[in-house]
PDB file of C-alpha atoms in Angstrom:
ATOM      1  CA  UNK A   1       0.006   0.076  -0.043  1.00  0.00           C
ATOM      2  CA  UNK A   2       1.468   3.450  -0.822  1.00  0.00           C
ATOM      3  CA  UNK A   3       2.340   5.976   1.738  1.00  0.00           C
ATOM      4  CA  UNK A   4      -0.424   8.571   2.298  1.00  0.00           C
ATOM      5  CA  UNK A   5       0.112  12.205   1.914  1.00  0.00           C
ATOM      6  CA  UNK A   6      -2.315  13.829   4.188  1.00  0.00           C
ATOM      7  CA  UNK A   7      -4.875  12.907   6.834  1.00  0.00           C
ATOM      8  CA  UNK A   8      -8.260  14.285   7.415  1.00  0.00           C
ATOM      9  CA  UNK A   9     -11.684  13.722   8.471  1.00  0.00           C
ATOM     10  CA  UNK A  10     -15.292  14.034   6.915  1.00  0.00           C
ATOM     11  CA  UNK A  11     -18.059  15.754   8.696  1.00  0.00           C
ATOM     12  CA  UNK A  12     -21.822  16.522   8.298  1.00  0.00           C
ATOM     13  CA  UNK A  13     -24.372  18.210  10.463  1.00  0.00           C
ATOM     14  CA  UNK A  14     -24.505  14.954  12.557  1.00  0.00           C
ATOM     15  CA  UNK A  15     -21.004  16.129  13.868  1.00  0.00           C
ATOM     16  CA  UNK A  16     -22.906  19.206  15.541  1.00  0.00           C
ATOM     17  CA  UNK A  17     -21.360  22.480  15.653  1.00  0.00           C
ATOM     18  CA  UNK A  18     -17.571  22.187  15.508  1.00  0.00           C
ATOM     19  CA  UNK A  19     -14.833  24.136  16.547  1.00  0.00           C
ATOM     20  CA  UNK A  20     -12.920  23.751  13.437  1.00  0.00           C
ATOM     21  CA  UNK A  21     -10.179  26.204  14.323  1.00  0.00           C
ATOM     22  CA  UNK A  22      -9.219  23.807  17.062  1.00  0.00           C
ATOM     23  CA  UNK A  23      -8.577  21.255  14.478  1.00  0.00           C
ATOM     24  CA  UNK A  24      -5.601  23.097  13.144  1.00  0.00           C
ATOM     25  CA  UNK A  25      -2.512  20.938  13.248  1.00  0.00           C
ATOM     26  CA  UNK A  26      -4.297  17.945  13.855  1.00  0.00           C
ATOM     27  CA  UNK A  27      -5.873  17.321  10.437  1.00  0.00           C
ATOM     28  CA  UNK A  28      -4.609  18.217   6.922  1.00  0.00           C
ATOM     29  CA  UNK A  29      -7.987  18.366   5.263  1.00  0.00           C
ATOM     30  CA  UNK A  30     -11.593  18.308   5.997  1.00  0.00           C
ATOM     31  CA  UNK A  31     -14.564  16.895   3.573  1.00  0.00           C
ATOM     32  CA  UNK A  32     -17.723  18.401   4.228  1.00  0.00           C
ATOM     33  CA  UNK A  33     -21.119  17.152   3.371  1.00  0.00           C
ATOM     34  CA  UNK A  34     -23.238  19.852   1.428  1.00  0.00           C
ATOM     35  CA  UNK A  35     -26.555  17.896   1.284  1.00  0.00           C
ATOM     36  CA  UNK A  36     -28.368  14.708   0.042  1.00  0.00           C
ATOM     37  CA  UNK A  37     -30.612  14.192  -2.705  1.00  0.00           C
ATOM     38  CA  UNK A  38     -32.313  16.291  -5.436  1.00  0.00           C
ATOM     39  CA  UNK A  39     -31.850  20.063  -5.458  1.00  0.00           C
ATOM     40  CA  UNK A  40     -33.671  21.391  -2.633  1.00  0.00           C
ATOM     41  CA  UNK A  41     -32.688  23.843  -0.022  1.00  0.00           C
ATOM     42  CA  UNK A  42     -34.567  21.539   2.543  1.00  0.00           C
ATOM     43  CA  UNK A  43     -31.925  18.886   1.651  1.00  0.00           C
ATOM     44  CA  UNK A  44     -29.007  21.081   2.195  1.00  0.00           C
ATOM     45  CA  UNK A  45     -26.660  19.953   5.045  1.00  0.00           C
ATOM     46  CA  UNK A  46     -27.540  22.492   8.152  1.00  0.00           C
ATOM     47  CA  UNK A  47     -23.985  22.811   8.961  1.00  0.00           C
ATOM     48  CA  UNK A  48     -22.412  22.794   5.547  1.00  0.00           C
ATOM     49  CA  UNK A  49     -22.079  26.595   4.885  1.00  0.00           C
ATOM     50  CA  UNK A  50     -20.762  27.214   8.696  1.00  0.00           C
ATOM     51  CA  UNK A  51     -18.165  24.437   8.234  1.00  0.00           C
ATOM     52  CA  UNK A  52     -17.214  25.938   5.003  1.00  0.00           C
ATOM     53  CA  UNK A  53     -16.581  29.555   6.430  1.00  0.00           C
ATOM     54  CA  UNK A  54     -14.848  27.796   9.409  1.00  0.00           C
ATOM     55  CA  UNK A  55     -12.513  25.849   7.141  1.00  0.00           C
ATOM     56  CA  UNK A  56     -11.584  29.134   5.289  1.00  0.00           C
ATOM     57  CA  UNK A  57     -11.144  31.250   8.494  1.00  0.00           C
ATOM     58  CA  UNK A  58      -8.877  28.261   9.871  1.00  0.00           C
ATOM     59  CA  UNK A  59      -6.787  27.986   6.507  1.00  0.00           C
ATOM     60  CA  UNK A  60      -7.856  24.036   6.517  1.00  0.00           C
ATOM     61  CA  UNK A  61      -8.511  22.801   2.759  1.00  0.00           C
ATOM     62  CA  UNK A  62     -11.815  21.167   2.386  1.00  0.00           C
ATOM     63  CA  UNK A  63     -13.549  18.988  -0.040  1.00  0.00           C
ATOM     64  CA  UNK A  64     -17.266  18.422  -0.453  1.00  0.00           C
ATOM     65  CA  UNK A  65     -19.375  15.402  -0.847  1.00  0.00           C
ATOM     66  CA  UNK A  66     -23.164  14.901  -1.492  1.00  0.00           C
ATOM     67  CA  UNK A  67     -25.321  11.713  -0.440  1.00  0.00           C
ATOM     68  CA  UNK A  68     -27.073  10.476  -3.232  1.00  0.00           C
ATOM     69  CA  UNK A  69     -30.638   9.041  -3.420  1.00  0.00           C
ATOM     70  CA  UNK A  70     -30.672   9.146  -7.294  1.00  0.00           C
ATOM     71  CA  UNK A  71     -32.786   6.377  -8.824  1.00  0.00           C
ATOM     72  CA  UNK A  72     -32.728   7.577 -12.568  1.00  0.00           C
ATOM     73  CA  UNK A  73     -30.651  10.002 -14.507  1.00  0.00           C
ATOM     74  CA  UNK A  74     -33.062  13.037 -14.034  1.00  0.00           C
ATOM     75  CA  UNK A  75     -32.643  12.502 -10.120  1.00  0.00           C
ATOM     76  CA  UNK A  76     -28.876  12.446 -10.683  1.00  0.00           C
ATOM     77  CA  UNK A  77     -28.573  15.303 -12.844  1.00  0.00           C
ATOM     78  CA  UNK A  78     -30.844  17.198 -10.024  1.00  0.00           C
ATOM     79  CA  UNK A  79     -28.111  16.129  -7.549  1.00  0.00           C
ATOM     80  CA  UNK A  80     -25.512  17.667  -9.710  1.00  0.00           C
ATOM     81  CA  UNK A  81     -27.326  21.029  -9.700  1.00  0.00           C
ATOM     82  CA  UNK A  82     -27.854  20.640  -5.697  1.00  0.00           C
ATOM     83  CA  UNK A  83     -24.175  20.433  -5.432  1.00  0.00           C
ATOM     84  CA  UNK A  84     -23.225  23.150  -7.928  1.00  0.00           C
ATOM     85  CA  UNK A  85     -25.820  25.474  -6.100  1.00  0.00           C
ATOM     86  CA  UNK A  86     -23.701  25.052  -3.070  1.00  0.00           C
ATOM     87  CA  UNK A  87     -20.295  25.401  -4.627  1.00  0.00           C
ATOM     88  CA  UNK A  88     -20.916  28.998  -6.256  1.00  0.00           C
ATOM     89  CA  UNK A  89     -17.700  30.917  -5.426  1.00  0.00           C
ATOM     90  CA  UNK A  90     -15.623  28.227  -3.924  1.00  0.00           C
ATOM     91  CA  UNK A  91     -13.076  25.735  -5.062  1.00  0.00           C
ATOM     92  CA  UNK A  92     -12.882  22.847  -2.932  1.00  0.00           C
ATOM     93  CA  UNK A  93      -8.965  21.638  -2.723  1.00  0.00           C
ATOM     94  CA  UNK A  94      -9.887  17.859  -1.823  1.00  0.00           C
ATOM     95  CA  UNK A  95     -12.389  17.973  -4.590  1.00  0.00           C
ATOM     96  CA  UNK A  96     -16.052  16.794  -4.857  1.00  0.00           C
ATOM     97  CA  UNK A  97     -17.363  13.401  -4.235  1.00  0.00           C
ATOM     98  CA  UNK A  98     -20.416  11.561  -5.021  1.00  0.00           C
ATOM     99  CA  UNK A  99     -21.554   9.283  -2.135  1.00  0.00           C
ATOM    100  CA  UNK A 100     -23.094   6.247  -3.741  1.00  0.00           C
ATOM    101  CA  UNK A 101     -24.075   3.755  -1.129  1.00  0.00           C
ATOM    102  CA  UNK A 102     -27.823   3.852  -0.170  1.00  0.00           C
ATOM    103  CA  UNK A 103     -29.791   0.608  -0.642  1.00  0.00           C
ATOM    104  CA  UNK A 104     -32.344   2.332  -2.534  1.00  0.00           C
ATOM    105  CA  UNK A 105     -30.220   3.137  -5.526  1.00  0.00           C
ATOM    106  CA  UNK A 106     -30.781   1.233  -8.816  1.00  0.00           C
ATOM    107  CA  UNK A 107     -28.780  -1.972  -9.849  1.00  0.00           C
ATOM    108  CA  UNK A 108     -26.357  -2.386 -12.885  1.00  0.00           C
ATOM    109  CA  UNK A 109     -26.036  -0.083 -15.806  1.00  0.00           C
ATOM    110  CA  UNK A 110     -28.556   2.512 -14.240  1.00  0.00           C
ATOM    111  CA  UNK A 111     -26.385   3.251 -11.378  1.00  0.00           C
ATOM    112  CA  UNK A 112     -23.189   3.628 -13.621  1.00  0.00           C
ATOM    113  CA  UNK A 113     -25.166   5.986 -15.768  1.00  0.00           C
ATOM    114  CA  UNK A 114     -26.042   7.992 -12.691  1.00  0.00           C
ATOM    115  CA  UNK A 115     -22.447   8.179 -11.620  1.00  0.00           C
ATOM    116  CA  UNK A 116     -21.237   9.340 -14.985  1.00  0.00           C
ATOM    117  CA  UNK A 117     -23.943  11.947 -15.426  1.00  0.00           C
ATOM    118  CA  UNK A 118     -23.146  13.486 -11.896  1.00  0.00           C
ATOM    119  CA  UNK A 119     -19.337  13.367 -12.195  1.00  0.00           C
ATOM    120  CA  UNK A 120     -19.289  14.690 -15.804  1.00  0.00           C
ATOM    121  CA  UNK A 121     -21.530  17.721 -14.657  1.00  0.00           C
ATOM    122  CA  UNK A 122     -19.353  18.687 -11.797  1.00  0.00           C
ATOM    123  CA  UNK A 123     -16.365  18.300 -14.209  1.00  0.00           C
ATOM    124  CA  UNK A 124     -17.991  20.522 -16.983  1.00  0.00           C
ATOM    125  CA  UNK A 125     -18.333  23.073 -14.349  1.00  0.00           C
ATOM    126  CA  UNK A 126     -14.568  22.916 -13.424  1.00  0.00           C
ATOM    127  CA  UNK A 127     -14.589  20.588 -10.456  1.00  0.00           C
ATOM    128  CA  UNK A 128     -12.563  17.631  -9.718  1.00  0.00           C
ATOM    129  CA  UNK A 129     -15.025  15.218  -8.889  1.00  0.00           C
ATOM    130  CA  UNK A 130     -14.983  11.283  -7.799  1.00  0.00           C
ATOM    131  CA  UNK A 131     -17.153   8.644  -6.242  1.00  0.00           C
ATOM    132  CA  UNK A 132     -17.332   7.527  -2.614  1.00  0.00           C
ATOM    133  CA  UNK A 133     -18.511   4.247  -1.442  1.00  0.00           C
ATOM    134  CA  UNK A 134     -17.424   1.122   0.543  1.00  0.00           C
ATOM    135  CA  UNK A 135     -15.203  -1.471  -0.502  1.00  0.00           C
ATOM    136  CA  UNK A 136     -17.824  -4.050  -1.209  1.00  0.00           C
ATOM    137  CA  UNK A 137     -19.848  -1.662  -3.601  1.00  0.00           C
ATOM    138  CA  UNK A 138     -16.621  -0.709  -5.429  1.00  0.00           C
ATOM    139  CA  UNK A 139     -15.923  -4.279  -5.957  1.00  0.00           C
ATOM    140  CA  UNK A 140     -19.614  -5.129  -7.158  1.00  0.00           C
ATOM    141  CA  UNK A 141     -22.117  -2.434  -8.000  1.00  0.00           C
ATOM    142  CA  UNK A 142     -19.382   0.170  -9.301  1.00  0.00           C
ATOM    143  CA  UNK A 143     -16.983  -2.189 -10.358  1.00  0.00           C
ATOM    144  CA  UNK A 144     -17.487  -0.999 -14.219  1.00  0.00           C
ATOM    145  CA  UNK A 145     -14.788  -0.182 -17.045  1.00  0.00           C
ATOM    146  CA  UNK A 146     -17.003   2.585 -17.665  1.00  0.00           C
ATOM    147  CA  UNK A 147     -16.199   4.093 -14.412  1.00  0.00           C
ATOM    148  CA  UNK A 148     -12.372   3.269 -14.496  1.00  0.00           C
ATOM    149  CA  UNK A 149     -11.216   6.881 -15.118  1.00  0.00           C
ATOM    150  CA  UNK A 150     -12.887   8.396 -12.261  1.00  0.00           C
ATOM    151  CA  UNK A 151     -11.078   8.967  -8.854  1.00  0.00           C
ATOM    152  CA  UNK A 152     -12.232   6.850  -5.889  1.00  0.00           C
ATOM    153  CA  UNK A 153     -12.753   7.462  -1.974  1.00  0.00           C
ATOM    154  CA  UNK A 154     -12.856   4.109  -0.505  1.00  0.00           C
ATOM    155  CA  UNK A 155     -14.670   3.339   2.954  1.00  0.00           C
ATOM    156  CA  UNK A 156     -12.741   0.370   4.321  1.00  0.00           C
ATOM    157  CA  UNK A 157     -12.473   0.411   8.116  1.00  0.00           C
ATOM    158  CA  UNK A 158      -9.371  -1.915   8.280  1.00  0.00           C
ATOM    159  CA  UNK A 159      -5.561  -1.565   8.951  1.00  0.00           C
ATOM    160  CA  UNK A 160      -5.024  -1.950   5.261  1.00  0.00           C
ATOM    161  CA  UNK A 161      -6.721  -0.663   2.011  1.00  0.00           C
ATOM    162  CA  UNK A 162      -7.687  -3.186  -0.481  1.00  0.00           C
ATOM    163  CA  UNK A 163      -8.349  -1.013  -3.564  1.00  0.00           C
ATOM    164  CA  UNK A 164      -5.438  -0.123  -5.664  1.00  0.00           C
ATOM    165  CA  UNK A 165      -5.294   3.298  -7.226  1.00  0.00           C
ATOM    166  CA  UNK A 166      -7.817   4.907  -4.584  1.00  0.00           C
ATOM    167  CA  UNK A 167      -7.066   8.765  -4.128  1.00  0.00           C
ATOM    168  CA  UNK A 168      -8.787   8.785  -0.556  1.00  0.00           C
ATOM    169  CA  UNK A 169      -9.432   5.975   2.076  1.00  0.00           C
ATOM    170  CA  UNK A 170     -11.660   6.464   5.094  1.00  0.00           C
ATOM    171  CA  UNK A 171     -10.015   3.964   7.166  1.00  0.00           C
ATOM    172  CA  UNK A 172     -12.044   4.365  10.484  1.00  0.00           C
ATOM    173  CA  UNK A 173     -15.440   5.725  11.950  1.00  0.00           C
ATOM    174  CA  UNK A 174     -14.146   5.798  15.430  1.00  0.00           C
ATOM    175  CA  UNK A 175     -11.246   8.465  15.301  1.00  0.00           C
ATOM    176  CA  UNK A 176     -11.228  10.765  18.655  1.00  0.00           C
ATOM    177  CA  UNK A 177      -9.714  14.105  18.105  1.00  0.00           C
ATOM    178  CA  UNK A 178     -10.259  16.878  20.996  1.00  0.00           C
ATOM    179  CA  UNK A 179     -12.722  14.193  22.620  1.00  0.00           C
ATOM    180  CA  UNK A 180     -15.225  14.101  19.646  1.00  0.00           C
ATOM    181  CA  UNK A 181     -15.515  11.126  17.295  1.00  0.00           C
ATOM    182  CA  UNK A 182     -14.817  11.607  13.446  1.00  0.00           C
ATOM    183  CA  UNK A 183     -14.484   9.346  10.301  1.00  0.00           C
ATOM    184  CA  UNK A 184     -10.904   9.280   9.573  1.00  0.00           C
ATOM    185  CA  UNK A 185      -9.322   9.627   5.888  1.00  0.00           C
ATOM    186  CA  UNK A 186      -6.099   9.461   4.155  1.00  0.00           C
ATOM    187  CA  UNK A 187      -5.258  11.143   0.923  1.00  0.00           C
ATOM    188  CA  UNK A 188      -2.803   9.419  -1.482  1.00  0.00           C
ATOM    189  CA  UNK A 189      -2.886  12.168  -3.996  1.00  0.00           C
ATOM    190  CA  UNK A 190      -1.833  15.811  -3.566  1.00  0.00           C
ATOM    191  CA  UNK A 191      -5.242  17.192  -4.420  1.00  0.00           C
ATOM    192  CA  UNK A 192      -4.424  20.810  -3.548  1.00  0.00           C
ATOM    193  CA  UNK A 193      -1.585  20.647  -6.363  1.00  0.00           C
ATOM    194  CA  UNK A 194      -3.653  18.559  -8.881  1.00  0.00           C
ATOM    195  CA  UNK A 195      -6.792  21.078  -8.654  1.00  0.00           C
ATOM    196  CA  UNK A 196      -4.727  24.408  -8.412  1.00  0.00           C
ATOM    197  CA  UNK A 197      -2.699  23.495 -11.292  1.00  0.00           C
ATOM    198  CA  UNK A 198      -5.634  22.313 -13.367  1.00  0.00           C
ATOM    199  CA  UNK A 199      -3.845  18.639 -13.638  1.00  0.00           C
ATOM    200  CA  UNK A 200      -7.060  16.955 -14.340  1.00  0.00           C
ATOM    201  CA  UNK A 201      -5.512  13.609 -14.377  1.00  0.00           C
ATOM    202  CA  UNK A 202      -7.639  10.572 -13.108  1.00  0.00           C
ATOM    203  CA  UNK A 203      -6.155   7.290 -12.480  1.00  0.00           C
ATOM    204  CA  UNK A 204      -2.917   6.341 -14.360  1.00  0.00           C
ATOM    205  CA  UNK A 205      -2.767   3.431 -16.614  1.00  0.00           C
ATOM    206  CA  UNK A 206      -0.744   1.528 -14.401  1.00  0.00           C
ATOM    207  CA  UNK A 207      -3.400   2.058 -11.545  1.00  0.00           C
ATOM    208  CA  UNK A 208      -6.066   1.031 -13.831  1.00  0.00           C
ATOM    209  CA  UNK A 209      -4.203  -2.066 -14.960  1.00  0.00           C
ATOM    210  CA  UNK A 210      -3.541  -3.071 -11.286  1.00  0.00           C
ATOM    211  CA  UNK A 211      -6.973  -2.613 -10.519  1.00  0.00           C
ATOM    212  CA  UNK A 212      -8.416  -4.665 -13.223  1.00  0.00           C
ATOM    213  CA  UNK A 213      -5.760  -7.351 -12.402  1.00  0.00           C
ATOM    214  CA  UNK A 214      -6.907  -7.471  -8.818  1.00  0.00           C
ATOM    215  CA  UNK A 215     -10.628  -7.380  -9.403  1.00  0.00           C
ATOM    216  CA  UNK A 216     -10.204 -10.257 -12.001  1.00  0.00           C
ATOM    217  CA  UNK A 217      -8.131 -12.457  -9.528  1.00  0.00           C
ATOM    218  CA  UNK A 218     -10.897 -11.710  -6.970  1.00  0.00           C
ATOM    219  CA  UNK A 219     -13.502 -12.846  -9.403  1.00  0.00           C
ATOM    220  CA  UNK A 220     -11.714 -15.980 -10.031  1.00  0.00           C
ATOM    221  CA  UNK A 221     -11.441 -16.621  -6.298  1.00  0.00           C
ATOM    222  CA  UNK A 222     -15.044 -16.099  -5.636  1.00  0.00           C
ATOM    223  CA  UNK A 223     -15.859 -18.364  -8.608  1.00  0.00           C
ATOM    224  CA  UNK A 224     -13.799 -21.126  -7.403  1.00  0.00           C
ATOM    225  CA  UNK A 225     -15.748 -20.859  -3.846  1.00  0.00           C
ATOM    226  CA  UNK A 226     -19.155 -20.220  -5.329  1.00  0.00           C
ATOM    227  CA  UNK A 227     -21.062 -23.050  -3.818  1.00  0.00           C
ATOM    228  CA  UNK A 228     -20.149 -23.465  -0.142  1.00  0.00           C
ATOM    229  CA  UNK A 229     -22.503 -26.366   0.783  1.00  0.00           C
ATOM    230  CA  UNK A 230     -24.570 -28.764  -1.240  1.00  0.00           C
ATOM    231  CA  UNK A 231     -27.752 -27.265  -0.256  1.00  0.00           C
ATOM    232  CA  UNK A 232     -26.432 -24.071  -2.475  1.00  0.00           C
ATOM    233  CA  UNK A 233     -26.060 -26.047  -5.726  1.00  0.00           C
ATOM    234  CA  UNK A 234     -28.556 -25.702  -8.760  1.00  0.00           C
ATOM    235  CA  UNK A 235     -31.271 -28.376  -8.512  1.00  0.00           C
ATOM    236  CA  UNK A 236     -29.555 -30.343 -11.319  1.00  0.00           C
ATOM    237  CA  UNK A 237     -26.537 -30.927  -9.306  1.00  0.00           C
ATOM    238  CA  UNK A 238     -27.583 -31.673  -5.683  1.00  0.00           C
ATOM    239  CA  UNK A 239     -28.616 -35.213  -5.938  1.00  0.00           C
ATOM    240  CA  UNK A 240     -25.608 -36.420  -8.096  1.00  0.00           C
ATOM    241  CA  UNK A 241     -23.125 -34.510  -5.701  1.00  0.00           C
ATOM    242  CA  UNK A 242     -24.867 -36.052  -2.610  1.00  0.00           C
ATOM    243  CA  UNK A 243     -24.712 -39.378  -4.199  1.00  0.00           C
ATOM    244  CA  UNK A 244     -20.897 -38.928  -4.991  1.00  0.00           C
ATOM    245  CA  UNK A 245     -20.197 -37.817  -1.592  1.00  0.00           C
ATOM    246  CA  UNK A 246     -21.866 -40.768  -0.048  1.00  0.00           C
ATOM    247  CA  UNK A 247     -20.476 -43.416  -2.290  1.00  0.00           C
ATOM    248  CA  UNK A 248     -16.722 -42.235  -2.065  1.00  0.00           C
ATOM    249  CA  UNK A 249     -17.275 -41.207   1.582  1.00  0.00           C
ATOM    250  CA  UNK A 250     -16.014 -37.558   0.857  1.00  0.00           C
ATOM    251  CA  UNK A 251     -15.717 -35.340   3.773  1.00  0.00           C
ATOM    252  CA  UNK A 252     -15.602 -31.959   1.839  1.00  0.00           C
ATOM    253  CA  UNK A 253     -13.608 -28.940   3.657  1.00  0.00           C
ATOM    254  CA  UNK A 254     -15.264 -29.075   6.899  1.00  0.00           C
ATOM    255  CA  UNK A 255     -18.646 -28.578   8.773  1.00  0.00           C
ATOM    256  CA  UNK A 256     -20.842 -25.454   9.431  1.00  0.00           C
ATOM    257  CA  UNK A 257     -24.271 -25.605  10.996  1.00  0.00           C
ATOM    258  CA  UNK A 258     -24.261 -29.259  10.792  1.00  0.00           C
ATOM    259  CA  UNK A 259     -23.779 -29.119   6.937  1.00  0.00           C
ATOM    260  CA  UNK A 260     -20.832 -30.470   5.012  1.00  0.00           C
ATOM    261  CA  UNK A 261     -18.849 -27.609   3.314  1.00  0.00           C
ATOM    262  CA  UNK A 262     -17.639 -28.106  -0.080  1.00  0.00           C
ATOM    263  CA  UNK A 263     -16.487 -24.603  -1.075  1.00  0.00           C
ATOM    264  CA  UNK A 264     -17.111 -25.772  -4.849  1.00  0.00           C
ATOM    265  CA  UNK A 265     -16.659 -23.921  -8.314  1.00  0.00           C
ATOM    266  CA  UNK A 266     -18.984 -24.726 -11.108  1.00  0.00           C
ATOM    267  CA  UNK A 267     -16.250 -26.754 -12.903  1.00  0.00           C
ATOM    268  CA  UNK A 268     -15.556 -29.158  -9.581  1.00  0.00           C
ATOM    269  CA  UNK A 269     -19.551 -29.399  -9.476  1.00  0.00           C
ATOM    270  CA  UNK A 270     -19.858 -30.510 -13.261  1.00  0.00           C
ATOM    271  CA  UNK A 271     -16.888 -32.827 -12.664  1.00  0.00           C
ATOM    272  CA  UNK A 272     -18.832 -34.547  -9.655  1.00  0.00           C
ATOM    273  CA  UNK A 273     -22.068 -34.996 -11.835  1.00  0.00           C
ATOM    274  CA  UNK A 274     -19.949 -36.803 -14.710  1.00  0.00           C
ATOM    275  CA  UNK A 275     -18.249 -39.038 -11.789  1.00  0.00           C
ATOM    276  CA  UNK A 276     -21.710 -39.954 -10.940  1.00  0.00           C
ATOM    277  CA  UNK A 277     -22.666 -40.970 -14.407  1.00  0.00           C
ATOM    278  CA  UNK A 278     -19.329 -42.985 -14.453  1.00  0.00           C
ATOM    279  CA  UNK A 279     -20.191 -44.746 -11.198  1.00  0.00           C
ATOM    280  CA  UNK A 280     -23.761 -45.502 -12.339  1.00  0.00           C
ATOM    281  CA  UNK A 281     -22.380 -46.957 -15.798  1.00  0.00           C
ATOM    282  CA  UNK A 282     -19.603 -49.047 -13.908  1.00  0.00           C
ATOM    283  CA  UNK A 283     -22.475 -50.488 -11.640  1.00  0.00           C
ATOM    284  CA  UNK A 284     -24.687 -51.263 -14.746  1.00  0.00           C
ATOM    285  CA  UNK A 285     -21.761 -53.045 -16.513  1.00  0.00           C
ATOM    286  CA  UNK A 286     -20.856 -54.854 -13.302  1.00  0.00           C
ATOM    287  CA  UNK A 287     -24.485 -56.158 -12.776  1.00  0.00           C
ATOM    288  CA  UNK A 288     -24.500 -57.329 -16.271  1.00  0.00           C
ATOM    289  CA  UNK A 289     -21.357 -59.176 -15.697  1.00  0.00           C
ATOM    290  CA  UNK A 290     -22.758 -60.664 -12.490  1.00  0.00           C
ATOM    291  CA  UNK A 291     -25.796 -61.761 -14.451  1.00  0.00           C
ATOM    292  CA  UNK A 292     -23.988 -63.302 -17.266  1.00  0.00           C
ATOM    293  CA  UNK A 293     -21.797 -65.094 -14.568  1.00  0.00           C
ATOM    294  CA  UNK A 294     -24.807 -66.398 -12.715  1.00  0.00           C
ATOM    295  CA  UNK A 295     -26.477 -67.571 -16.019  1.00  0.00           C
ATOM    296  CA  UNK A 296     -23.133 -69.616 -17.011  1.00  0.00           C
ATOM    297  CA  UNK A 297     -23.241 -71.193 -13.415  1.00  0.00           C
ATOM    298  CA  UNK A 298     -26.730 -72.202 -13.490  1.00  0.00           C
ATOM    299  CA  UNK A 299     -26.179 -73.843 -17.043  1.00  0.00           C
ATOM    300  CA  UNK A 300     -23.266 -75.907 -15.764  1.00  0.00           C
ATOM    301  CA  UNK A 301     -25.314 -76.866 -12.668  1.00  0.00           C
ATOM    302  CA  UNK A 302     -28.161 -78.047 -14.422  1.00  0.00           C
ATOM    303  CA  UNK A 303     -28.546 -81.991 -14.952  1.00  0.00           C
ATOM    304  CA  UNK A 304     -28.278 -83.261 -18.654  1.00  0.00           C
ATOM    305  CA  UNK A 305     -31.468 -83.825 -20.398  1.00  0.00           C
ATOM    306  CA  UNK A 306     -32.479 -87.249 -21.596  1.00  0.00           C
ATOM    307  CA  UNK A 307     -32.776 -88.139 -25.132  1.00  0.00           C
TER     308      UNK A 307
END
């Protein structure tokens, strides 16, 4: 994992009325929530403007994020307008971030379309823009080549970060500074230099390649352990696999809740089904041979017939 360049916190109205001046020398930056959802003043973060003014007064560079509820492109564009309305006259030196994590958000390409629309609207307006979410979402719902060029702020509350190329890392939600609890963040990129110089570079080619390699490896590993128990197998495979395990006295990889773990890939499952067919064929052949032998022995034992 690369060395981080700066450490900071992210805040919202839930952190209350903060004494940001008291954070000088203890954080290098602060990322401030501006609001949530579509463009309505009722959905502005109630502490946003105060937090911005306090950061400016304290000389602490800040970034901005908006929590998304967009279920379609129209709502995503409204969320972009919401953010732009609150950024008038400002240049956040730690960028603008689209917080994509709510369970009501759409699946598949609809979510990717929303992210692209929001980020492009912010970029067109001259702001550096990236996406915030958890590591699990980055690996699944946001794992699209269409988003590979967009910077990421990854939430993984862990001693290490498992997302190569991330610009920001939210590594804890339990940091204590001046007796108050904060989300803690680390920056791996010099955002003030990037933004002030207008160096609108996103992930490098090497970072994209590294990310693609890691995700491909993770996908292979996940596929190799797709079926943890026999009960999770598709219907066509359950009975054959159970039969093979019983016939060959296989023990699997362990026990969990009274069930035998198999941690099987689709290839392994298909192989077991074929093995079952071979066993059945061998039994049929063995049965036929036994029948022939029994017939032969019966003929030999029979008394000769009188002419």
